[in-house]
Tab-separated table of C-alpha atoms and ligand atoms in Angstrom:
chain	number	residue	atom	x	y	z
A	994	UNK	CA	-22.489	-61.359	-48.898
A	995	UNK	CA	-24.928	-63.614	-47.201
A	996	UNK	CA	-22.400	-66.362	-47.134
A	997	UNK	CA	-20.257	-63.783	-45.105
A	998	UNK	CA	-22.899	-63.135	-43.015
A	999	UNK	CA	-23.392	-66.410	-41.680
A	1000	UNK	CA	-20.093	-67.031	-40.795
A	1001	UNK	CA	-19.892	-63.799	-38.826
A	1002	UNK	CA	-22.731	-65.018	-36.602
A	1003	UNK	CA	-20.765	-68.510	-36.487
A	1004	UNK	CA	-17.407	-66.849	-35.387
A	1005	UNK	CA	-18.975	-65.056	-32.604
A	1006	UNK	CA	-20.511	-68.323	-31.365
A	1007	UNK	CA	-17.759	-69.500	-31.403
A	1008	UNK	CA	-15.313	-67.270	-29.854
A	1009	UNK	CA	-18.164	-66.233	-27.236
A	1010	UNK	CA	-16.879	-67.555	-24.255
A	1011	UNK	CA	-17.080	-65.040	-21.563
A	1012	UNK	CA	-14.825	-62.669	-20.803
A	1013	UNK	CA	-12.221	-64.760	-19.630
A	1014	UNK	CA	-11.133	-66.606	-22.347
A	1015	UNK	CA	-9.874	-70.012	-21.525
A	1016	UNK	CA	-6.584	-71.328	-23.474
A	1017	UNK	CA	-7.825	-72.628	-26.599
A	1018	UNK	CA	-7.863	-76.917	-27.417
A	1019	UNK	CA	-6.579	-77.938	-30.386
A	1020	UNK	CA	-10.369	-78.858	-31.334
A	1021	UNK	CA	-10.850	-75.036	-30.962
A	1022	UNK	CA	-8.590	-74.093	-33.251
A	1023	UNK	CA	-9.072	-76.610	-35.740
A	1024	UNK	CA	-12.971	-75.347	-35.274
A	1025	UNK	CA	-11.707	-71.611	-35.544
A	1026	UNK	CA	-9.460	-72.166	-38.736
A	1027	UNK	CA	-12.119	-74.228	-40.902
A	1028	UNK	CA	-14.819	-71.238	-39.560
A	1029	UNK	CA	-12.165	-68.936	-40.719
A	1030	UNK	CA	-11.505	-70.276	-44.003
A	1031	UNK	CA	-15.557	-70.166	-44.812
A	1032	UNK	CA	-15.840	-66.638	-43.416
A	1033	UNK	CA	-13.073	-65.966	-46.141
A	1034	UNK	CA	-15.208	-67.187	-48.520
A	1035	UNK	CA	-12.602	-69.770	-49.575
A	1036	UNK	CA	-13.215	-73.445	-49.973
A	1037	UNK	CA	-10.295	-75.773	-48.814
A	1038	UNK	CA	-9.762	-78.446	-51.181
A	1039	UNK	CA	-8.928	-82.285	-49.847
A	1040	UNK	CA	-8.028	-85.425	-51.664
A	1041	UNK	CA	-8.803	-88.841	-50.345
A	1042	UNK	CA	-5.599	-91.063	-49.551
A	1043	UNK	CA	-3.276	-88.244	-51.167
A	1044	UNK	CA	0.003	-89.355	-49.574
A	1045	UNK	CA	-0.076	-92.936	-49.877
A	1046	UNK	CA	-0.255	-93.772	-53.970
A	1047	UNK	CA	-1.700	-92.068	-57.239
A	1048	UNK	CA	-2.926	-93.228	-60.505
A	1049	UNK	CA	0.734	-94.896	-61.158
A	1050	UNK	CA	2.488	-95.595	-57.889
A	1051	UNK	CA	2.284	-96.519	-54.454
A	1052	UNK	CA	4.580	-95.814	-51.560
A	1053	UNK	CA	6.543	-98.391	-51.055
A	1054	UNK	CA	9.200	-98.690	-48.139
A	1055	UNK	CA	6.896	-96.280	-45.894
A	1056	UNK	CA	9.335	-95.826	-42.869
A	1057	UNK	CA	11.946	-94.348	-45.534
A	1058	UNK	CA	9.831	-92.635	-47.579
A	1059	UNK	CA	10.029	-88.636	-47.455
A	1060	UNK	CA	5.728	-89.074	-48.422
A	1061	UNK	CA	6.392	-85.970	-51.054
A	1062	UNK	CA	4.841	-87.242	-53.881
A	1063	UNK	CA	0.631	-86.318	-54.606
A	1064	UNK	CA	-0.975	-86.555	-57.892
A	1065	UNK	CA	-2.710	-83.319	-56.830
A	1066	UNK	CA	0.535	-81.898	-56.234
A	1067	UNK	CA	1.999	-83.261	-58.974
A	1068	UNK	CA	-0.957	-81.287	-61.129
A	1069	UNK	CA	-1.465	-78.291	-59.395
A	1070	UNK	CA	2.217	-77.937	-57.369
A	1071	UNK	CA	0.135	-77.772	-54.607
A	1072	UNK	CA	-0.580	-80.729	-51.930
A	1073	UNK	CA	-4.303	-80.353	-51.279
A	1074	UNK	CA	-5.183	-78.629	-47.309
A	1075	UNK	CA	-7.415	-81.821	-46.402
A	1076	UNK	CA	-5.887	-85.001	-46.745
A	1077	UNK	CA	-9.008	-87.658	-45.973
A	1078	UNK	CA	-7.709	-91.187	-44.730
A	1079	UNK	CA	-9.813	-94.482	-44.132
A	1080	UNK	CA	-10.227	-96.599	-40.487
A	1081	UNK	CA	-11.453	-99.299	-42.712
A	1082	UNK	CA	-9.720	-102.570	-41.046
A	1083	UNK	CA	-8.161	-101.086	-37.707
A	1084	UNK	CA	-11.220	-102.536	-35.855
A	1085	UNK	CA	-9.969	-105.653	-36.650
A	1086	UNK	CA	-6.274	-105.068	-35.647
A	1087	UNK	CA	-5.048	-105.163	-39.006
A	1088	UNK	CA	-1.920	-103.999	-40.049
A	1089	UNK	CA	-3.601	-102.131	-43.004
A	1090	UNK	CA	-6.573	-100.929	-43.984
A	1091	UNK	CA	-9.103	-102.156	-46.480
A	1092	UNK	CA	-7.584	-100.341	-49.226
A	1093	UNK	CA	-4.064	-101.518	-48.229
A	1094	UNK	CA	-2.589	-98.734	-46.632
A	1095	UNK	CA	-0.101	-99.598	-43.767
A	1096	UNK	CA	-1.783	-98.234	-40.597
A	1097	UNK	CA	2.394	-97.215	-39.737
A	1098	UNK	CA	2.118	-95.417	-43.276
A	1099	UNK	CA	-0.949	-93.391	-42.543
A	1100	UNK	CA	0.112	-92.314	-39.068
A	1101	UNK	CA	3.686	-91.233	-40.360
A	1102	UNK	CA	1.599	-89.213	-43.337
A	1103	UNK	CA	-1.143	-87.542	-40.882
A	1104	UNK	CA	1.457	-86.476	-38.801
A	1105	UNK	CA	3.805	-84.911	-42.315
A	1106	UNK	CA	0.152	-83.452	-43.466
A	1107	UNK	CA	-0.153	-81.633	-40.281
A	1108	UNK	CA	2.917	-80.696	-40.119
A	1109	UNK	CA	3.013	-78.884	-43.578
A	1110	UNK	CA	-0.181	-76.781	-42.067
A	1111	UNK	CA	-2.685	-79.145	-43.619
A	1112	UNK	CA	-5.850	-80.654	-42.203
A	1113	UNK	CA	-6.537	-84.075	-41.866
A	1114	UNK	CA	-10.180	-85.639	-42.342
A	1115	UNK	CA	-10.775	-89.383	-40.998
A	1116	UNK	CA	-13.685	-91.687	-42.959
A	1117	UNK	CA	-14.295	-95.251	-41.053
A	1118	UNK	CA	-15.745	-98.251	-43.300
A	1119	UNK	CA	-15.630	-101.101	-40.604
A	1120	UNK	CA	-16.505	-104.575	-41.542
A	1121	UNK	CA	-19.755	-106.005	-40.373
A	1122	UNK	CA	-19.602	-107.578	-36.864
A	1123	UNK	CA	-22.378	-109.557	-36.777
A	1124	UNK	CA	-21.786	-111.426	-40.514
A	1125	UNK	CA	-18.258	-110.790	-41.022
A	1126	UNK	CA	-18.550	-109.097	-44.185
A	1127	UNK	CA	-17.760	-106.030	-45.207
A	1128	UNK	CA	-19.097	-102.513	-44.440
A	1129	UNK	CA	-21.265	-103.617	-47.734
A	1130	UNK	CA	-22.718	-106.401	-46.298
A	1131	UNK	CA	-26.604	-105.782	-46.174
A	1132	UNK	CA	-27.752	-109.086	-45.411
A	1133	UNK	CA	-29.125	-108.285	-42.166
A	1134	UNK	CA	-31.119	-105.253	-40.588
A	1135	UNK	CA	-29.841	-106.667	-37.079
A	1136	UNK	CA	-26.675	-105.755	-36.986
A	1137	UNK	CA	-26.772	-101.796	-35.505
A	1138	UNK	CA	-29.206	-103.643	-32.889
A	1139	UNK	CA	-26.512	-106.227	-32.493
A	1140	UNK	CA	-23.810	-103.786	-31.355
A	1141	UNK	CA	-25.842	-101.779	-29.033
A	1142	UNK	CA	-26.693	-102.010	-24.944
A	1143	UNK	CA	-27.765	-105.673	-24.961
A	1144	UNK	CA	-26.913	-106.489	-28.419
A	1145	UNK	CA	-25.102	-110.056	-28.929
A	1146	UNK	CA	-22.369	-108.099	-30.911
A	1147	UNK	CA	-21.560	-105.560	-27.903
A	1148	UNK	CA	-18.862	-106.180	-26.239
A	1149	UNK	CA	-16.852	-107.264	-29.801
A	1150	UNK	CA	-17.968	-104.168	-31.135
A	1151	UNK	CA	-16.713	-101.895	-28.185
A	1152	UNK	CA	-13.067	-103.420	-28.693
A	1153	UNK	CA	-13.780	-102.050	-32.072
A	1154	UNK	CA	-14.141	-98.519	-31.025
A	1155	UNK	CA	-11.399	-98.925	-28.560
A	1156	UNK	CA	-9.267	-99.825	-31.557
A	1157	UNK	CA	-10.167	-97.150	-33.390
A	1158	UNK	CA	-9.917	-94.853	-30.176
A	1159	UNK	CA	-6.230	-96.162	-29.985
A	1160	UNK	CA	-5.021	-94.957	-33.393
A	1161	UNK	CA	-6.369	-91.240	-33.148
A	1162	UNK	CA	-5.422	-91.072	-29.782
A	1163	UNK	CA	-1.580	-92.123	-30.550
A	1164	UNK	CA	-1.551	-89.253	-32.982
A	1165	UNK	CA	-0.638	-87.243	-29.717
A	1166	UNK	CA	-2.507	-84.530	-27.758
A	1167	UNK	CA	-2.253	-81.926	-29.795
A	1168	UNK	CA	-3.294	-83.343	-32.808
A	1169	UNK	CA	-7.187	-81.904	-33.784
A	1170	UNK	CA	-8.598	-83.844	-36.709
A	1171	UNK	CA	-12.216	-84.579	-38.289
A	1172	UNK	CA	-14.009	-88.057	-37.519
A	1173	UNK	CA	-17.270	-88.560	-40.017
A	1174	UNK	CA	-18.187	-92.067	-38.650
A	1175	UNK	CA	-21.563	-93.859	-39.968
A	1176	UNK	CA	-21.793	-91.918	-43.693
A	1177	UNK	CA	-24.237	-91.723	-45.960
A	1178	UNK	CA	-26.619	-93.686	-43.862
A	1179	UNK	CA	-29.675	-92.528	-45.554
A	1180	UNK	CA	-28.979	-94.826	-48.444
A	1181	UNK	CA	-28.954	-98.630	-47.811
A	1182	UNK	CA	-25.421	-99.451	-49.449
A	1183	UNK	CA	-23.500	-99.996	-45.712
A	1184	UNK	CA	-24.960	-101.900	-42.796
A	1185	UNK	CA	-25.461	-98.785	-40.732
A	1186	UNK	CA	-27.827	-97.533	-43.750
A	1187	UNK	CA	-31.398	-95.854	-43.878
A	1188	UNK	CA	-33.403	-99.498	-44.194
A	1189	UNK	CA	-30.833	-101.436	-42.157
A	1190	UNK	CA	-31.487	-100.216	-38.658
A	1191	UNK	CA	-33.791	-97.438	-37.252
A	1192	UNK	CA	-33.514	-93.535	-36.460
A	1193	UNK	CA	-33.193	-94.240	-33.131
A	1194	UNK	CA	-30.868	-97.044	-33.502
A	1195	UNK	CA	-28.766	-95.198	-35.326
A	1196	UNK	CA	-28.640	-91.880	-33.307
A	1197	UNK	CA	-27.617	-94.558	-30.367
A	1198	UNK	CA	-24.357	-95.726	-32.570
A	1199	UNK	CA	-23.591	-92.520	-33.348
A	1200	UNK	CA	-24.068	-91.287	-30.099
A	1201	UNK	CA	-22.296	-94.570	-28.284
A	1202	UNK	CA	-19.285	-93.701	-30.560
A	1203	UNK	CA	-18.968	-90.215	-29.076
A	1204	UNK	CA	-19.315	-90.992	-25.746
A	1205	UNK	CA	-17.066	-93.649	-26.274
A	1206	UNK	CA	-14.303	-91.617	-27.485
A	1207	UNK	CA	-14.992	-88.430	-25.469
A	1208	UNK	CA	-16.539	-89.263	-22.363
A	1209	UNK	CA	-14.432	-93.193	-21.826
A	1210	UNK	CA	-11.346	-92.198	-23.614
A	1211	UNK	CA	-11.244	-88.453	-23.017
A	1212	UNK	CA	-10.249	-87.961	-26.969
A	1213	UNK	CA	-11.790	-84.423	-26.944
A	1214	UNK	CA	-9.572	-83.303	-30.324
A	1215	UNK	CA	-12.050	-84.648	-32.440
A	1216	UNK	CA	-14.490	-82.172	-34.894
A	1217	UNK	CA	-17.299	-84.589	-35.491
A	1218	UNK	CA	-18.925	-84.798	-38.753
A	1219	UNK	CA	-22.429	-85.880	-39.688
A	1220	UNK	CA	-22.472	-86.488	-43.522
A	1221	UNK	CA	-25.315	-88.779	-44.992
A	1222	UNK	CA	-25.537	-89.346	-48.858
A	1223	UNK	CA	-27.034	-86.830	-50.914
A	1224	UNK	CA	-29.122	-85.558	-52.683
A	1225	UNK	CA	-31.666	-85.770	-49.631
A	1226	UNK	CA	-34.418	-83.788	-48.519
A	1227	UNK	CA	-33.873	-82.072	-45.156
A	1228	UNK	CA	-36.191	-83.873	-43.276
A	1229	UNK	CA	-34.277	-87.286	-44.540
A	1230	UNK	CA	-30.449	-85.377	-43.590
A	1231	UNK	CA	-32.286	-84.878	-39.719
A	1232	UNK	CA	-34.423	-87.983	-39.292
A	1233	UNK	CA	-30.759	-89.300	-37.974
A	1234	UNK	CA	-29.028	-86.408	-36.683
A	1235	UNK	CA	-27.318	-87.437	-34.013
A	1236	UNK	CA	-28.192	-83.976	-32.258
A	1237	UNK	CA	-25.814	-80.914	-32.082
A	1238	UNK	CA	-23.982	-82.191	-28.804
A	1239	UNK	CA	-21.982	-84.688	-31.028
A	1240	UNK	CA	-21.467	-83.258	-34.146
A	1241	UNK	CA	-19.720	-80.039	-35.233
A	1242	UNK	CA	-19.566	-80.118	-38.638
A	1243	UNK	CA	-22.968	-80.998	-41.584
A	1244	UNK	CA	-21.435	-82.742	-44.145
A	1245	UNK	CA	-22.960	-84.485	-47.097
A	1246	UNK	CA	-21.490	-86.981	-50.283
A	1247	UNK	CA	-22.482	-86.298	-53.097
A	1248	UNK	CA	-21.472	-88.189	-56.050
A	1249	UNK	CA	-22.054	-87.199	-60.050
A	1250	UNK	CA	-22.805	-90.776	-62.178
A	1251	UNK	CA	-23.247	-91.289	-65.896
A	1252	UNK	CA	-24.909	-94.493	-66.645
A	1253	UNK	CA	-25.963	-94.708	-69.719
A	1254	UNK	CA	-26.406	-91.318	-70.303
A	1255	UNK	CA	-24.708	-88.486	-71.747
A	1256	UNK	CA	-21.664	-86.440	-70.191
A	1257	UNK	CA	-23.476	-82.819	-70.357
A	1258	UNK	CA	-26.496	-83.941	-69.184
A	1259	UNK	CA	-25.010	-86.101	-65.614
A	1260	UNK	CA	-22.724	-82.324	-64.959
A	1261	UNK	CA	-26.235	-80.604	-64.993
A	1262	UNK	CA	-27.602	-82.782	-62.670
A	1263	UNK	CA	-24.852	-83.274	-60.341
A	1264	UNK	CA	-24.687	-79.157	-60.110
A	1265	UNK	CA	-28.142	-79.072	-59.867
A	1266	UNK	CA	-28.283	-81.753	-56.839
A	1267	UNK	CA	-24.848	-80.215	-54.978
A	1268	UNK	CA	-26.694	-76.578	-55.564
A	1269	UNK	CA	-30.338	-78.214	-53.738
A	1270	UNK	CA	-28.320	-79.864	-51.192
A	1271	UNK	CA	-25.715	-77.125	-49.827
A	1272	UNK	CA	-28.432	-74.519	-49.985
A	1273	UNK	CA	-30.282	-77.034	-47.288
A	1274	UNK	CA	-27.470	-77.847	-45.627
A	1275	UNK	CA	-26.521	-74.053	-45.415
A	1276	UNK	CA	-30.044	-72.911	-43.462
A	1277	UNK	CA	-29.289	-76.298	-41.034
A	1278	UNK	CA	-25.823	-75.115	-40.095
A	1279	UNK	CA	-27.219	-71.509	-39.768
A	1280	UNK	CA	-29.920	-72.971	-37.725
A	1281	UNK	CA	-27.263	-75.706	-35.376
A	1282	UNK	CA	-24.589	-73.066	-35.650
A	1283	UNK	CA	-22.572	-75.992	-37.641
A	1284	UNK	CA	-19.506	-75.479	-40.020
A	1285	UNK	CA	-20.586	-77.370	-43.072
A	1286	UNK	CA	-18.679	-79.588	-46.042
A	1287	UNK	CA	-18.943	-81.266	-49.200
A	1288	UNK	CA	-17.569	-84.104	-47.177
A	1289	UNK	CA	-17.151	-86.655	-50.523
A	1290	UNK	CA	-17.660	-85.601	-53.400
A	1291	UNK	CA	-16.175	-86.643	-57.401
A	1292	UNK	CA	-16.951	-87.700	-61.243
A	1293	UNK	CA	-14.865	-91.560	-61.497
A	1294	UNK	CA	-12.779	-90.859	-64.185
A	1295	UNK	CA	-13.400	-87.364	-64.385
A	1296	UNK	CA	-15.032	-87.632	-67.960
A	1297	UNK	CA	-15.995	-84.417	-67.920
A	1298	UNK	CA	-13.666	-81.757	-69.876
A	1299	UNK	CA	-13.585	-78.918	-67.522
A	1300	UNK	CA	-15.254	-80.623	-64.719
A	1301	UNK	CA	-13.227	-79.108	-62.102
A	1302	UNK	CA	-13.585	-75.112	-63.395
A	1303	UNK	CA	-16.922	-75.767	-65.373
A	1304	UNK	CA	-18.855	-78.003	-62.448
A	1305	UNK	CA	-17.657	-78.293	-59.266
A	1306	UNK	CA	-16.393	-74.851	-58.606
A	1307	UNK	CA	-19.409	-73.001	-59.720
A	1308	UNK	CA	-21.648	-75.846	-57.979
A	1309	UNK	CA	-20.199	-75.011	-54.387
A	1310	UNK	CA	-19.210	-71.374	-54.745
A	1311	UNK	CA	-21.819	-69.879	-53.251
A	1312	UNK	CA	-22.045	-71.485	-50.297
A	1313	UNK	CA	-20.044	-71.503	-47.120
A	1314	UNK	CA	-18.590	-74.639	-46.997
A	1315	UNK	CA	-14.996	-75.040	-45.418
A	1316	UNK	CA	-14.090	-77.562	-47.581
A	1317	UNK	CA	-14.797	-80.519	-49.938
A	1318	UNK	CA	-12.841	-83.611	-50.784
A	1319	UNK	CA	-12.680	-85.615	-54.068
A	1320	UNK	CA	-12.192	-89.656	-53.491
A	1321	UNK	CA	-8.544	-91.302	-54.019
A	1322	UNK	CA	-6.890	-92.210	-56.951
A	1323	UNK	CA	-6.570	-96.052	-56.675
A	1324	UNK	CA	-3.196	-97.177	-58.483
A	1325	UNK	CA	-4.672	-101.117	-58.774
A	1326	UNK	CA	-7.890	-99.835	-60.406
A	1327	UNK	CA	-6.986	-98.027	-63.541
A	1328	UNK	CA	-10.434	-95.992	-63.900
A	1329	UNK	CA	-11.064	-95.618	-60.154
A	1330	UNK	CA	-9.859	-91.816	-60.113
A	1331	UNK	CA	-11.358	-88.714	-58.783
A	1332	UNK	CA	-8.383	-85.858	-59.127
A	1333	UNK	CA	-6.525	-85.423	-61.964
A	1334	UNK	CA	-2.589	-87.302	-62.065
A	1335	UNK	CA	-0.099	-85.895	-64.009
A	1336	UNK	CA	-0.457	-86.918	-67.972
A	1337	UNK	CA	-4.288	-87.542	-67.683
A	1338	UNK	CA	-5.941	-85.152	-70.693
A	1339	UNK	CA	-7.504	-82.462	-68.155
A	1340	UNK	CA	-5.290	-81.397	-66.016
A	1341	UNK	CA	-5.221	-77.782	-66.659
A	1342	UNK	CA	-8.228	-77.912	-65.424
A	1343	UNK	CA	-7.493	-79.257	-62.294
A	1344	UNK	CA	-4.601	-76.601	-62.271
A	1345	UNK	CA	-6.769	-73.753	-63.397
A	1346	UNK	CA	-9.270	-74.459	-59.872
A	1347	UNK	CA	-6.179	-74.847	-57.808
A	1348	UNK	CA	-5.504	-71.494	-58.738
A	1349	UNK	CA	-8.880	-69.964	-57.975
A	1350	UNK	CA	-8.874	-67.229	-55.454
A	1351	UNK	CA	-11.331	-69.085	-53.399
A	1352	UNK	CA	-10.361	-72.418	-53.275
A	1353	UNK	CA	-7.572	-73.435	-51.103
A	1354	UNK	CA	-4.894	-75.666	-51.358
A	1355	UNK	CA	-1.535	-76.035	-49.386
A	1356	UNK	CA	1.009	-74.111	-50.603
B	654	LIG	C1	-14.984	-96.802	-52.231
B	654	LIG	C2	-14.043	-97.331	-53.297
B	654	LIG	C3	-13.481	-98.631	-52.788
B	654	LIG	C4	-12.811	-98.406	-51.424
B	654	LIG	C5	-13.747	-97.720	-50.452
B	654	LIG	C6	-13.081	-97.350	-49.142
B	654	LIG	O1	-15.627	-95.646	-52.644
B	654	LIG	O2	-12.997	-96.390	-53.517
B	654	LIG	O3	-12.542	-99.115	-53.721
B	654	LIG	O4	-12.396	-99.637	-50.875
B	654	LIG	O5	-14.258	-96.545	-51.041
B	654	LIG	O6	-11.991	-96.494	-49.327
């Protein structure tokens, strides 16, 4: 009930322009369908690279390809709704990203994804511009400085963004997707990260990004996501909000490890920590009038028997997120997998969530 409730008072926010209603953007309606979908009380469920390869197989000739096959679908005979795809490399001009995915490939698959009726979520790990590593590189805490107003790495970094710019924009006009630039940045892991730059300098890359794409390029049909690493304490998720002009959606990552321990015991604390953190992130989108996601989320290897029925689902039910997305299914790392592929020992499981009244998949 109270997740209903929220999403009422969302809707109308939403919707409340006047009485004169002016022709809804594709943003708006993207906006509209996600708020719609959480109103429901229905969770959409998105896979990470889908389209592109599995657990076994890759696509190979891309401009042929029909792009059919999914291990989700495979599993569950449904493609998943969100389909989450990586910038990683297109600063650079590459011809594929960092995971080796044919920028012509990904544009032809967005396009199919959206054309089915799904929804298609963008992540961007960028290499470092002022070492020339990778987005992992976290040998200096100059480099956010280095890309801002006066920074050495400025005017480099803006071709970045322009790059970036260029790809979303040539999906066409009336193409809305979601852009979650600069994640989990509470954590120190990328060089945009909690001990790498401060608040303030990160608020300003956020916020050049935006203005960037909105203001310089006029790419309006973006739903901008905000989605540090958690578990984190509310006070750590706003210490870099970007502020509720450029972001539309709260998301958070949220990853459950093992280590050393035992199976059992890493699902209790990985429900535990999702539980902590939505019920947070649910009062701040109440509070910014936000949609909200489990923006990453996923067990590598899925070890778990009935993770998918017997963790995650019960984790997230109660809260009115429109969506969360498990991480890809590498097919050149044999244990790198975070949905279930056709053959691997639990996927009923997988099959019995895709067929959960409130999660959503594309049928
Ligand atoms: C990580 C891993 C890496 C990958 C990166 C970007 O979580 O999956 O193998 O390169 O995401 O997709």
């Amino acid at each position: 009930m109270k997740k209903v409730l929220i999403f009422a008072a969302l809707a109308l926010t939403a919707c409340s322009t006047g009485n004169k209603k002016p022709m809804e953007t594709p943003k708006d309606q993207l906006a509209h369908r996600l708020f719609s979908v959480a109103e429901a009380g229905q969770i959409a469920y998105g896979h990470q690279d889908d389209l592109f390869y599995g657990h076994t197989w890759c696509v190979q000739d891309w401009e042929n390809d029909p792009l059919e096959r999914s291990d989700v679908k495979e599993v569950t005979g449904k493609y998943p709704m969100i389909m989450g795809c990586d910038l990683g490399g297109i600063e650079l001009g590459d011809s594929c990203n960092l995971d080796g995915v044919p920028f012509g490939l990904m544009k032809k698959a967005v396009l199919k994804h959206i054309e089915r009726g799904g929804i298609v979520t963008f992540s961007w790990h960028p290499r470092n511009p002022l070492t020339g590593g990778d987005a992992w590189d976290i040998s200096s805490n100059e480099v956010v400085k280095s890309v801002l107003p006066g920074g050495e790495k400025k005017a480099e970094f803006m071709l970045w963004l322009q790059r970036a710019a260029d790809f979303i924009e040539s999906l066409g006009p009336d193409v809305a997707v979601i852009f979650r630039p600069w994640h989990e940045n509470i954590a120190s892991w990328f060089w945009w990260g909690g001990k790498l730059c401060t608040d303030q300098e990160y608020k300003d890359l956020f916020r050049a990004t935006w203005l960037y794409f909105t203001k310089e390029r006029g790419i309006t049909n973006i739903l901008w996501c905000y989605s540090p690493n958690g578990p984190i304490s509310p006070e750590e998720y706003m210490s870099r909000y970007p502020g509720d002009e450029f972001v539309d959606i709260l998301g958070t990552d949220i990853y459950e490890y093992v280590g050393d321990g035992f199976v059992p015991e890493a699902d209790v604390r990985f429900s535990e920590e999702v539980k902590d953190m939505l019920r947070s992130l649910s009062a701040m989108s109440l509070e910014h009038q936000k949609l909200m996601c489990l923006s990453e989320t996923g067990f590598e290897g899925i070890p778990s028997p009935a993770w998918w029925t017997g963790v995650l689902e019960p984790a997230i039910r109660e809260f009115p997120i429109c969506y969360v997305l498990t991480w890809r299914n590498a097919h050149d790392k044999p244990g790198h997998f975070y949905a279930a592929w056709k053959g691997f020992e639990n996927e009923a499981d997988m099959k019995a969530f895709s067929d959960k009244e409130n999660i959503l998949f594309l049928d």
